[in-house]
Amino acid sequence: MTVHIPPLRERRSDIPMLVHHFLNRYTPTAPMQISPAAMKSLLQYDWPGNVRELENCIARAVTLGDHQLIDVQDLPPAIRTEQPVSGDFASQDAASLSTTALAEMERMTILRVFEQAHGDKALAGKMLGISRATLYRKLKRYNIPLREEASFQEKEESARAAGR
């Protein structure tokens, strides 16, 4: 039996439900919200990569966002329908960013995701939208030490203890 599932662009009413599902998947302890403008951008995009592309978009937005609200500037450039108004890197002209600045942004993003994934290389690669092998190359390139999950847990426990 063949089951035909229409592409996501033909099922736009599914997009909000899928977005919230992916938000709950990637932020299970404190689910993030999505701004109306960001949801409008997601609804207007044609999604040639279907649900997988939407999932990767949400994973990227969770990683790069402020961990409370996903806004238009957290979405990939191809999906944005509005230009961000903030004065951060997202609003700068791409030509004005040096290769060094871009590399440092990539390094910091990888570090943040690696920390969020508690050292889980497979999860970090998925959140970044890159393969595990690519993640290993980037970790080596940026001299990011490969730490085991136990060290991340110890770090979190010591941070919690210091906050008490």
PDB file of N, CA and C in Angstrom, residues 8-10 15 17 25 48 72 105 107 147 153:
ATOM      1  N   LEU A   8       4.945  19.733   2.668  1.00  0.00           N
ATOM      2  CA  LEU A   8       4.597  20.655   3.745  1.00  0.00           C
ATOM      3  C   LEU A   8       3.995  21.955   3.217  1.00  0.00           C
ATOM      4  N   ARG A   9       4.440  22.413   2.046  1.00  0.00           N
ATOM      5  CA  ARG A   9       3.901  23.664   1.486  1.00  0.00           C
ATOM      6  C   ARG A   9       2.408  23.538   1.156  1.00  0.00           C
ATOM      7  N   GLU A  10       1.923  22.296   1.026  1.00  0.00           N
ATOM      8  CA  GLU A  10       0.500  22.071   0.777  1.00  0.00           C
ATOM      9  C   GLU A  10      -0.266  21.790   2.078  1.00  0.00           C
ATOM     10  N   ILE A  15       2.165  23.408  10.119  1.00  0.00           N
ATOM     11  CA  ILE A  15       3.418  24.051  10.521  1.00  0.00           C
ATOM     12  C   ILE A  15       3.410  24.480  11.990  1.00  0.00           C
ATOM     13  N   MET A  17       1.800  23.315  14.575  1.00  0.00           N
ATOM     14  CA  MET A  17       1.846  22.125  15.414  1.00  0.00           C
ATOM     15  C   MET A  17       3.247  21.501  15.383  1.00  0.00           C
ATOM     16  N   ARG A  25      10.768  19.261  21.780  1.00  0.00           N
ATOM     17  CA  ARG A  25      11.819  18.246  21.654  1.00  0.00           C
ATOM     18  C   ARG A  25      13.184  18.826  22.012  1.00  0.00           C
ATOM     19  N   PRO A  48      11.048  23.453   0.723  1.00  0.00           N
ATOM     20  CA  PRO A  48      11.442  22.422  -0.242  1.00  0.00           C
ATOM     21  C   PRO A  48      12.006  21.173   0.436  1.00  0.00           C
ATOM     22  N   VAL A  72      12.280  36.487  14.372  1.00  0.00           N
ATOM     23  CA  VAL A  72      12.645  36.417  12.958  1.00  0.00           C
ATOM     24  C   VAL A  72      14.154  36.354  12.772  1.00  0.00           C
ATOM     25  N   MET A 105      32.576  33.369  15.360  1.00  0.00           N
ATOM     26  CA  MET A 105      31.147  33.153  15.580  1.00  0.00           C
ATOM     27  C   MET A 105      30.828  31.657  15.493  1.00  0.00           C
ATOM     28  N   ARG A 107      32.925  29.168  16.016  1.00  0.00           N
ATOM     29  CA  ARG A 107      33.547  28.525  17.169  1.00  0.00           C
ATOM     30  C   ARG A 107      32.668  28.693  18.406  1.00  0.00           C
ATOM     31  N   ARG A 147      35.343  16.599  25.536  1.00  0.00           N
ATOM     32  CA  ARG A 147      35.106  16.263  26.934  1.00  0.00           C
ATOM     33  C   ARG A 147      34.024  15.214  27.005  1.00  0.00           C
ATOM     34  N   GLN A 153      28.595  17.000  33.397  1.00  0.00           N
ATOM     35  CA  GLN A 153      27.707  16.859  34.538  1.00  0.00           C
ATOM     36  C   GLN A 153      28.380  17.374  35.801  1.00  0.00           C
TER      37      GLN A 153
END
